[in-house]
Amino acid sequence: MNAMHLSAECYPVAKVGGLGDVVGALPKYLCRAGINASVVLPYYDRKFVRENTFDLEYKSSLTVGKHVYHYQILKESKRQLGFDLFLIHIPGLLDRPEIYSYPDEIEQFISFQICFLDWIVKSDKKPDLIHCHDHHSGLVPFLALHSYPFKSLASIPTICTIHNAEYQGCLGWDKIALLPEFDSSKSDLLSWDTCINSLAASVKCARKFTTVSPSYLEELSRNSNGLEKLFQKEKRKGLGIINGIDIQVWDPNQDPMIYKNYCTETVDQGKKENKFQLCKAFGLNPEKPLLVFIGRLVLEKGADLLPEAINRCHKNFDGKLNILILGSGDPLTENALKEISLKHSKHFGLYIGYNEELAHRMYAGADFLLMPSRVEPCGLNQLYALRYGMVPIVHKTGGLKDTVIDLENKNGYGLTFDNLSIECLIKAIERAIELYSDQEKLTETRKKMMRLNFSWAQSSKEYIKLYKNILSG
């Protein structure tokens, strides 16, 4: 079985968030299970691309709107990611360092999708199945079914995976000229709420759609940034599959980025040594519990609550807790956190930006991970935390609800809260401080977490089952 994955991100080539982690890991595990999975990305002028060798797989030209683009399909020559990686290169359009936020981003991703379809129509690369990730490849299911130049692809089933329905790839109808000629009687499949909606089109046209957790699938019918009625109507096509993690990349016993490797049996000593070095780097006392936040400083992650929560912690717990934050996003939140770091430098550390090595060191060295998310389709950070023996403190939403069981329950290992408020947040942190004071229970909890299996080896089986059902139907 040959399955091609289309995405804007794939770790370690190009990553902004969880999408990159998923697309960098799932195809590898599919290949190990006997599926011929490959990944197709836009070309990015980034470190991985510059430092590795790519062979010319195919080249051609096509017209997108009024522009004629000459494109190349480049294939990574050593298959070092565990799957075939293809990059679509268009000089002047798909050849830049950043993944998002260019003024012609619409033209970039439309051209990416059209070049992909043009390539597989004209070459011998037709897959058995096309797997699209998020709105950046959301027009592919529609174009494969209803665009005249690509009508030979209509029999190839498509799947779309929704990593975050807040971002939908909405286009004005003036952009319709960028699409290749299609059956105009089907234009309603592109439309949602007066615009062309790439994500909505993929849900309507794909054979099946998946979400990255069962709870998120349920939540989309109630809260999906305007697509609630669509998900209610198309729910029968949906399937929620929990994301996994790449246990080779995220392995405290082998991780080259952390200060000291450790396993389940040596977790206390390993975390102690990692914590000492991490706290030393930020001028924090390693004897105190260390709470961390890792991620984007945006509303959906609950980051707007952090400044007040941190100030309340300093007031309520009187120096009994250290806090460290790694992230970037909303300027107001960033500035508020910078002010706190100047005022409470003995108990609060801050790194604005993203640093993969520091993230690994925080998972290894910290005691608690805070995830006060308003929206969390799956969440990977809590899975990394569990793998590294760090107790997650989470708001019960989306995938967090599916993956973190509260300590008060049988077989529990995390700290959860139902309502997203400063009061509930502070109460959960207070529970964390109490847990830290009981070192025997903390050790037991750490070992329990590290024995859990959230590997892609498990989750990939669900995708294989889905692929087989679609192809047999």
PDB file of N, CA, C and O in Angstrom, residues 308-369:
ATOM      1  N   GLU A 308      -1.209  36.535  35.652  1.00  0.00           N
ATOM      2  CA  GLU A 308      -1.942  36.627  36.917  1.00  0.00           C
ATOM      3  C   GLU A 308      -1.708  35.389  37.774  1.00  0.00           C
ATOM      4  O   GLU A 308      -1.536  35.496  39.004  1.00  0.00           O
ATOM      5  N   ALA A 309      -1.683  34.214  37.144  1.00  0.00           N
ATOM      6  CA  ALA A 309      -1.465  32.976  37.904  1.00  0.00           C
ATOM      7  C   ALA A 309      -0.095  32.981  38.574  1.00  0.00           C
ATOM      8  O   ALA A 309       0.044  32.571  39.738  1.00  0.00           O
ATOM      9  N   ILE A 310       0.918  33.466  37.868  1.00  0.00           N
ATOM     10  CA  ILE A 310       2.277  33.510  38.438  1.00  0.00           C
ATOM     11  C   ILE A 310       2.337  34.485  39.609  1.00  0.00           C
ATOM     12  O   ILE A 310       2.915  34.192  40.658  1.00  0.00           O
ATOM     13  N   ASN A 311       1.714  35.644  39.428  1.00  0.00           N
ATOM     14  CA  ASN A 311       1.689  36.615  40.525  1.00  0.00           C
ATOM     15  C   ASN A 311       0.958  36.065  41.745  1.00  0.00           C
ATOM     16  O   ASN A 311       1.392  36.269  42.889  1.00  0.00           O
ATOM     17  N   ARG A 312      -0.126  35.354  41.498  1.00  0.00           N
ATOM     18  CA  ARG A 312      -0.869  34.740  42.603  1.00  0.00           C
ATOM     19  C   ARG A 312      -0.032  33.667  43.283  1.00  0.00           C
ATOM     20  O   ARG A 312      -0.088  33.505  44.517  1.00  0.00           O
ATOM     21  N   CYS A 313       0.722  32.929  42.513  1.00  0.00           N
ATOM     22  CA  CYS A 313       1.592  31.889  43.091  1.00  0.00           C
ATOM     23  C   CYS A 313       2.634  32.511  44.016  1.00  0.00           C
ATOM     24  O   CYS A 313       2.893  31.998  45.116  1.00  0.00           O
ATOM     25  N   HIS A 314       3.249  33.609  43.570  1.00  0.00           N
ATOM     26  CA  HIS A 314       4.241  34.286  44.405  1.00  0.00           C
ATOM     27  C   HIS A 314       3.606  34.779  45.707  1.00  0.00           C
ATOM     28  O   HIS A 314       4.213  34.700  46.783  1.00  0.00           O
ATOM     29  N   LYS A 315       2.375  35.263  45.602  1.00  0.00           N
ATOM     30  CA  LYS A 315       1.681  35.783  46.775  1.00  0.00           C
ATOM     31  C   LYS A 315       1.227  34.659  47.712  1.00  0.00           C
ATOM     32  O   LYS A 315       1.431  34.725  48.930  1.00  0.00           O
ATOM     33  N   ASN A 316       0.614  33.612  47.126  1.00  0.00           N
ATOM     34  CA  ASN A 316       0.007  32.550  47.941  1.00  0.00           C
ATOM     35  C   ASN A 316       1.017  31.575  48.518  1.00  0.00           C
ATOM     36  O   ASN A 316       0.826  31.056  49.625  1.00  0.00           O
ATOM     37  N   PHE A 317       2.072  31.275  47.741  1.00  0.00           N
ATOM     38  CA  PHE A 317       2.987  30.198  48.146  1.00  0.00           C
ATOM     39  C   PHE A 317       4.320  30.709  48.685  1.00  0.00           C
ATOM     40  O   PHE A 317       5.176  29.904  49.060  1.00  0.00           O
ATOM     41  N   ASP A 318       4.503  32.017  48.677  1.00  0.00           N
ATOM     42  CA  ASP A 318       5.624  32.652  49.376  1.00  0.00           C
ATOM     43  C   ASP A 318       6.973  31.984  49.092  1.00  0.00           C
ATOM     44  O   ASP A 318       7.685  31.551  49.989  1.00  0.00           O
ATOM     45  N   GLY A 319       7.302  31.861  47.802  1.00  0.00           N
ATOM     46  CA  GLY A 319       8.614  31.331  47.431  1.00  0.00           C
ATOM     47  C   GLY A 319       8.767  29.829  47.538  1.00  0.00           C
ATOM     48  O   GLY A 319       9.896  29.316  47.453  1.00  0.00           O
ATOM     49  N   LYS A 320       7.659  29.094  47.685  1.00  0.00           N
ATOM     50  CA  LYS A 320       7.745  27.629  47.796  1.00  0.00           C
ATOM     51  C   LYS A 320       7.792  26.943  46.436  1.00  0.00           C
ATOM     52  O   LYS A 320       7.885  25.720  46.360  1.00  0.00           O
ATOM     53  N   LEU A 321       7.730  27.723  45.354  1.00  0.00           N
ATOM     54  CA  LEU A 321       7.603  27.166  44.009  1.00  0.00           C
ATOM     55  C   LEU A 321       8.423  27.993  43.031  1.00  0.00           C
ATOM     56  O   LEU A 321       8.454  29.220  43.096  1.00  0.00           O
ATOM     57  N   ASN A 322       9.103  27.314  42.099  1.00  0.00           N
ATOM     58  CA  ASN A 322       9.772  27.979  40.984  1.00  0.00           C
ATOM     59  C   ASN A 322       8.989  27.723  39.700  1.00  0.00           C
ATOM     60  O   ASN A 322       8.426  26.634  39.516  1.00  0.00           O
ATOM     61  N   ILE A 323       8.994  28.704  38.824  1.00  0.00           N
ATOM     62  CA  ILE A 323       8.272  28.607  37.557  1.00  0.00           C
ATOM     63  C   ILE A 323       9.209  28.991  36.415  1.00  0.00           C
ATOM     64  O   ILE A 323       9.970  29.954  36.524  1.00  0.00           O
ATOM     65  N   LEU A 324       9.145  28.222  35.327  1.00  0.00           N
ATOM     66  CA  LEU A 324       9.970  28.483  34.144  1.00  0.00           C
ATOM     67  C   LEU A 324       9.096  28.382  32.902  1.00  0.00           C
ATOM     68  O   LEU A 324       8.346  27.411  32.739  1.00  0.00           O
ATOM     69  N   ILE A 325       9.181  29.371  32.027  1.00  0.00           N
ATOM     70  CA  ILE A 325       8.349  29.413  30.824  1.00  0.00           C
ATOM     71  C   ILE A 325       9.226  29.501  29.580  1.00  0.00           C
ATOM     72  O   ILE A 325      10.166  30.288  29.514  1.00  0.00           O
ATOM     73  N   LEU A 326       8.884  28.670  28.598  1.00  0.00           N
ATOM     74  CA  LEU A 326       9.514  28.691  27.280  1.00  0.00           C
ATOM     75  C   LEU A 326       8.414  28.880  26.250  1.00  0.00           C
ATOM     76  O   LEU A 326       7.509  28.046  26.136  1.00  0.00           O
ATOM     77  N   GLY A 327       8.452  29.985  25.503  1.00  0.00           N
ATOM     78  CA  GLY A 327       7.430  30.192  24.485  1.00  0.00           C
ATOM     79  C   GLY A 327       7.467  31.591  23.916  1.00  0.00           C
ATOM     80  O   GLY A 327       8.237  32.452  24.342  1.00  0.00           O
ATOM     81  N   SER A 328       6.604  31.820  22.946  1.00  0.00           N
ATOM     82  CA  SER A 328       6.465  33.143  22.341  1.00  0.00           C
ATOM     83  C   SER A 328       5.077  33.255  21.759  1.00  0.00           C
ATOM     84  O   SER A 328       4.394  32.253  21.547  1.00  0.00           O
ATOM     85  N   GLY A 329       4.646  34.488  21.498  1.00  0.00           N
ATOM     86  CA  GLY A 329       3.317  34.660  20.930  1.00  0.00           C
ATOM     87  C   GLY A 329       2.796  36.064  21.139  1.00  0.00           C
ATOM     88  O   GLY A 329       3.401  37.039  20.664  1.00  0.00           O
ATOM     89  N   ASP A 330       1.701  36.187  21.882  1.00  0.00           N
ATOM     90  CA  ASP A 330       1.056  37.467  22.088  1.00  0.00           C
ATOM     91  C   ASP A 330       2.002  38.464  22.759  1.00  0.00           C
ATOM     92  O   ASP A 330       2.521  38.191  23.851  1.00  0.00           O
ATOM     93  N   PRO A 331       2.241  39.619  22.143  1.00  0.00           N
ATOM     94  CA  PRO A 331       3.185  40.601  22.708  1.00  0.00           C
ATOM     95  C   PRO A 331       2.805  41.082  24.105  1.00  0.00           C
ATOM     96  O   PRO A 331       3.686  41.318  24.940  1.00  0.00           O
ATOM     97  N   LEU A 332       1.497  41.245  24.372  1.00  0.00           N
ATOM     98  CA  LEU A 332       1.075  41.695  25.693  1.00  0.00           C
ATOM     99  C   LEU A 332       1.446  40.680  26.768  1.00  0.00           C
ATOM    100  O   LEU A 332       1.922  41.042  27.854  1.00  0.00           O
ATOM    101  N   THR A 333       1.225  39.402  26.453  1.00  0.00           N
ATOM    102  CA  THR A 333       1.586  38.347  27.401  1.00  0.00           C
ATOM    103  C   THR A 333       3.097  38.278  27.576  1.00  0.00           C
ATOM    104  O   THR A 333       3.595  38.150  28.703  1.00  0.00           O
ATOM    105  N   GLU A 334       3.825  38.373  26.488  1.00  0.00           N
ATOM    106  CA  GLU A 334       5.288  38.365  26.571  1.00  0.00           C
ATOM    107  C   GLU A 334       5.797  39.487  27.468  1.00  0.00           C
ATOM    108  O   GLU A 334       6.654  39.269  28.337  1.00  0.00           O
ATOM    109  N   ASN A 335       5.266  40.698  27.273  1.00  0.00           N
ATOM    110  CA  ASN A 335       5.724  41.842  28.065  1.00  0.00           C
ATOM    111  C   ASN A 335       5.378  41.689  29.537  1.00  0.00           C
ATOM    112  O   ASN A 335       6.185  42.052  30.416  1.00  0.00           O
ATOM    113  N   ALA A 336       4.185  41.181  29.819  1.00  0.00           N
ATOM    114  CA  ALA A 336       3.783  40.962  31.218  1.00  0.00           C
ATOM    115  C   ALA A 336       4.707  39.951  31.892  1.00  0.00           C
ATOM    116  O   ALA A 336       5.100  40.119  33.055  1.00  0.00           O
ATOM    117  N   LEU A 337       5.089  38.918  31.166  1.00  0.00           N
ATOM    118  CA  LEU A 337       5.990  37.894  31.722  1.00  0.00           C
ATOM    119  C   LEU A 337       7.397  38.466  31.918  1.00  0.00           C
ATOM    120  O   LEU A 337       8.080  38.125  32.896  1.00  0.00           O
ATOM    121  N   LYS A 338       7.816  39.329  31.011  1.00  0.00           N
ATOM    122  CA  LYS A 338       9.139  39.962  31.153  1.00  0.00           C
ATOM    123  C   LYS A 338       9.192  40.829  32.412  1.00  0.00           C
ATOM    124  O   LYS A 338      10.210  40.849  33.116  1.00  0.00           O
ATOM    125  N   GLU A 339       8.113  41.520  32.687  1.00  0.00           N
ATOM    126  CA  GLU A 339       8.053  42.334  33.903  1.00  0.00           C
ATOM    127  C   GLU A 339       8.155  41.464  35.152  1.00  0.00           C
ATOM    128  O   GLU A 339       8.847  41.813  36.114  1.00  0.00           O
ATOM    129  N   ILE A 340       7.465  40.331  35.138  1.00  0.00           N
ATOM    130  CA  ILE A 340       7.509  39.418  36.286  1.00  0.00           C
ATOM    131  C   ILE A 340       8.918  38.862  36.467  1.00  0.00           C
ATOM    132  O   ILE A 340       9.403  38.709  37.594  1.00  0.00           O
ATOM    133  N   SER A 341       9.585  38.572  35.352  1.00  0.00           N
ATOM    134  CA  SER A 341      10.932  37.991  35.446  1.00  0.00           C
ATOM    135  C   SER A 341      11.921  38.977  36.079  1.00  0.00           C
ATOM    136  O   SER A 341      12.872  38.569  36.751  1.00  0.00           O
ATOM    137  N   LEU A 342      11.697  40.261  35.866  1.00  0.00           N
ATOM    138  CA  LEU A 342      12.554  41.273  36.496  1.00  0.00           C
ATOM    139  C   LEU A 342      12.245  41.415  37.985  1.00  0.00           C
ATOM    140  O   LEU A 342      13.141  41.620  38.806  1.00  0.00           O
ATOM    141  N   LYS A 343      10.991  41.260  38.324  1.00  0.00           N
ATOM    142  CA  LYS A 343      10.554  41.457  39.703  1.00  0.00           C
ATOM    143  C   LYS A 343      10.809  40.231  40.575  1.00  0.00           C
ATOM    144  O   LYS A 343      11.108  40.348  41.765  1.00  0.00           O
ATOM    145  N   HIS A 344      10.680  39.023  39.983  1.00  0.00           N
ATOM    146  CA  HIS A 344      10.776  37.784  40.764  1.00  0.00           C
ATOM    147  C   HIS A 344      11.827  36.840  40.161  1.00  0.00           C
ATOM    148  O   HIS A 344      11.570  35.654  39.974  1.00  0.00           O
ATOM    149  N   SER A 345      12.991  37.350  39.875  1.00  0.00           N
ATOM    150  CA  SER A 345      14.011  36.555  39.176  1.00  0.00           C
ATOM    151  C   SER A 345      14.496  35.347  39.975  1.00  0.00           C
ATOM    152  O   SER A 345      14.999  34.382  39.389  1.00  0.00           O
ATOM    153  N   LYS A 346      14.340  35.374  41.296  1.00  0.00           N
ATOM    154  CA  LYS A 346      14.796  34.235  42.108  1.00  0.00           C
ATOM    155  C   LYS A 346      13.866  33.033  41.988  1.00  0.00           C
ATOM    156  O   LYS A 346      14.263  31.913  42.318  1.00  0.00           O
ATOM    157  N   HIS A 347      12.635  33.271  41.550  1.00  0.00           N
ATOM    158  CA  HIS A 347      11.644  32.194  41.503  1.00  0.00           C
ATOM    159  C   HIS A 347      11.017  32.003  40.118  1.00  0.00           C
ATOM    160  O   HIS A 347      10.181  31.128  39.951  1.00  0.00           O
ATOM    161  N   PHE A 348      11.439  32.818  39.150  1.00  0.00           N
ATOM    162  CA  PHE A 348      10.795  32.764  37.842  1.00  0.00           C
ATOM    163  C   PHE A 348      11.828  32.920  36.728  1.00  0.00           C
ATOM    164  O   PHE A 348      12.603  33.872  36.709  1.00  0.00           O
ATOM    165  N   GLY A 349      11.813  31.956  35.791  1.00  0.00           N
ATOM    166  CA  GLY A 349      12.693  32.008  34.633  1.00  0.00           C
ATOM    167  C   GLY A 349      11.881  32.116  33.357  1.00  0.00           C
ATOM    168  O   GLY A 349      10.760  31.594  33.268  1.00  0.00           O
ATOM    169  N   LEU A 350      12.437  32.793  32.356  1.00  0.00           N
ATOM    170  CA  LEU A 350      11.699  33.047  31.118  1.00  0.00           C
ATOM    171  C   LEU A 350      12.624  32.966  29.916  1.00  0.00           C
ATOM    172  O   LEU A 350      13.719  33.520  29.924  1.00  0.00           O
ATOM    173  N   TYR A 351      12.154  32.260  28.868  1.00  0.00           N
ATOM    174  CA  TYR A 351      12.855  32.227  27.588  1.00  0.00           C
ATOM    175  C   TYR A 351      11.815  32.524  26.518  1.00  0.00           C
ATOM    176  O   TYR A 351      10.918  31.709  26.275  1.00  0.00           O
ATOM    177  N   ILE A 352      11.896  33.694  25.903  1.00  0.00           N
ATOM    178  CA  ILE A 352      10.969  34.061  24.835  1.00  0.00           C
ATOM    179  C   ILE A 352      11.528  33.550  23.513  1.00  0.00           C
ATOM    180  O   ILE A 352      12.643  33.898  23.111  1.00  0.00           O
ATOM    181  N   GLY A 353      10.743  32.736  22.839  1.00  0.00           N
ATOM    182  CA  GLY A 353      11.177  32.095  21.599  1.00  0.00           C
ATOM    183  C   GLY A 353      10.940  30.604  21.703  1.00  0.00           C
ATOM    184  O   GLY A 353      10.175  30.133  22.564  1.00  0.00           O
ATOM    185  N   TYR A 354      11.581  29.862  20.810  1.00  0.00           N
ATOM    186  CA  TYR A 354      11.508  28.405  20.930  1.00  0.00           C
ATOM    187  C   TYR A 354      12.901  27.823  20.775  1.00  0.00           C
ATOM    188  O   TYR A 354      13.689  28.238  19.936  1.00  0.00           O
ATOM    189  N   ASN A 355      13.195  26.833  21.621  1.00  0.00           N
ATOM    190  CA  ASN A 355      14.503  26.202  21.652  1.00  0.00           C
ATOM    191  C   ASN A 355      14.288  24.715  21.909  1.00  0.00           C
ATOM    192  O   ASN A 355      13.901  24.326  23.007  1.00  0.00           O
ATOM    193  N   GLU A 356      14.495  23.903  20.888  1.00  0.00           N
ATOM    194  CA  GLU A 356      14.208  22.464  20.989  1.00  0.00           C
ATOM    195  C   GLU A 356      15.033  21.802  22.089  1.00  0.00           C
ATOM    196  O   GLU A 356      14.529  20.987  22.866  1.00  0.00           O
ATOM    197  N   GLU A 357      16.309  22.155  22.179  1.00  0.00           N
ATOM    198  CA  GLU A 357      17.165  21.569  23.206  1.00  0.00           C
ATOM    199  C   GLU A 357      16.688  21.958  24.603  1.00  0.00           C
ATOM    200  O   GLU A 357      16.615  21.101  25.502  1.00  0.00           O
ATOM    201  N   LEU A 358      16.341  23.212  24.792  1.00  0.00           N
ATOM    202  CA  LEU A 358      15.848  23.648  26.093  1.00  0.00           C
ATOM    203  C   LEU A 358      14.544  22.943  26.446  1.00  0.00           C
ATOM    204  O   LEU A 358      14.328  22.569  27.609  1.00  0.00           O
ATOM    205  N   ALA A 359      13.687  22.748  25.463  1.00  0.00           N
ATOM    206  CA  ALA A 359      12.428  22.030  25.720  1.00  0.00           C
ATOM    207  C   ALA A 359      12.709  20.635  26.263  1.00  0.00           C
ATOM    208  O   ALA A 359      12.116  20.208  27.264  1.00  0.00           O
ATOM    209  N   HIS A 360      13.629  19.911  25.627  1.00  0.00           N
ATOM    210  CA  HIS A 360      13.993  18.565  26.103  1.00  0.00           C
ATOM    211  C   HIS A 360      14.527  18.636  27.535  1.00  0.00           C
ATOM    212  O   HIS A 360      14.196  17.788  28.379  1.00  0.00           O
ATOM    213  N   ARG A 361      15.345  19.624  27.805  1.00  0.00           N
ATOM    214  CA  ARG A 361      15.938  19.751  29.146  1.00  0.00           C
ATOM    215  C   ARG A 361      14.889  20.100  30.194  1.00  0.00           C
ATOM    216  O   ARG A 361      15.004  19.684  31.357  1.00  0.00           O
ATOM    217  N   MET A 362      13.861  20.822  29.792  1.00  0.00           N
ATOM    218  CA  MET A 362      12.780  21.141  30.723  1.00  0.00           C
ATOM    219  C   MET A 362      11.935  19.914  31.025  1.00  0.00           C
ATOM    220  O   MET A 362      11.527  19.696  32.174  1.00  0.00           O
ATOM    221  N   TYR A 363      11.665  19.095  30.022  1.00  0.00           N
ATOM    222  CA  TYR A 363      10.928  17.845  30.278  1.00  0.00           C
ATOM    223  C   TYR A 363      11.718  16.946  31.231  1.00  0.00           C
ATOM    224  O   TYR A 363      11.143  16.287  32.104  1.00  0.00           O
ATOM    225  N   ALA A 364      13.027  16.930  31.058  1.00  0.00           N
ATOM    226  CA  ALA A 364      13.867  16.057  31.890  1.00  0.00           C
ATOM    227  C   ALA A 364      14.074  16.605  33.289  1.00  0.00           C
ATOM    228  O   ALA A 364      14.202  15.837  34.254  1.00  0.00           O
ATOM    229  N   GLY A 365      14.111  17.932  33.436  1.00  0.00           N
ATOM    230  CA  GLY A 365      14.496  18.511  34.710  1.00  0.00           C
ATOM    231  C   GLY A 365      13.371  19.026  35.583  1.00  0.00           C
ATOM    232  O   GLY A 365      13.528  19.138  36.802  1.00  0.00           O
ATOM    233  N   ALA A 366      12.219  19.332  34.991  1.00  0.00           N
ATOM    234  CA  ALA A 366      11.129  19.921  35.765  1.00  0.00           C
ATOM    235  C   ALA A 366      10.266  18.845  36.419  1.00  0.00           C
ATOM    236  O   ALA A 366      10.267  17.682  36.015  1.00  0.00           O
ATOM    237  N   ASP A 367       9.497  19.278  37.407  1.00  0.00           N
ATOM    238  CA  ASP A 367       8.627  18.367  38.151  1.00  0.00           C
ATOM    239  C   ASP A 367       7.203  18.354  37.621  1.00  0.00           C
ATOM    240  O   ASP A 367       6.545  17.308  37.619  1.00  0.00           O
ATOM    241  N   PHE A 368       6.730  19.523  37.157  1.00  0.00           N
ATOM    242  CA  PHE A 368       5.335  19.648  36.729  1.00  0.00           C
ATOM    243  C   PHE A 368       5.245  20.459  35.441  1.00  0.00           C
ATOM    244  O   PHE A 368       5.963  21.438  35.261  1.00  0.00           O
ATOM    245  N   LEU A 369       4.316  20.035  34.565  1.00  0.00           N
ATOM    246  CA  LEU A 369       4.051  20.743  33.314  1.00  0.00           C
ATOM    247  C   LEU A 369       2.649  21.325  33.376  1.00  0.00           C
ATOM    248  O   LEU A 369       1.675  20.603  33.623  1.00  0.00           O
TER     249      LEU A 369
END
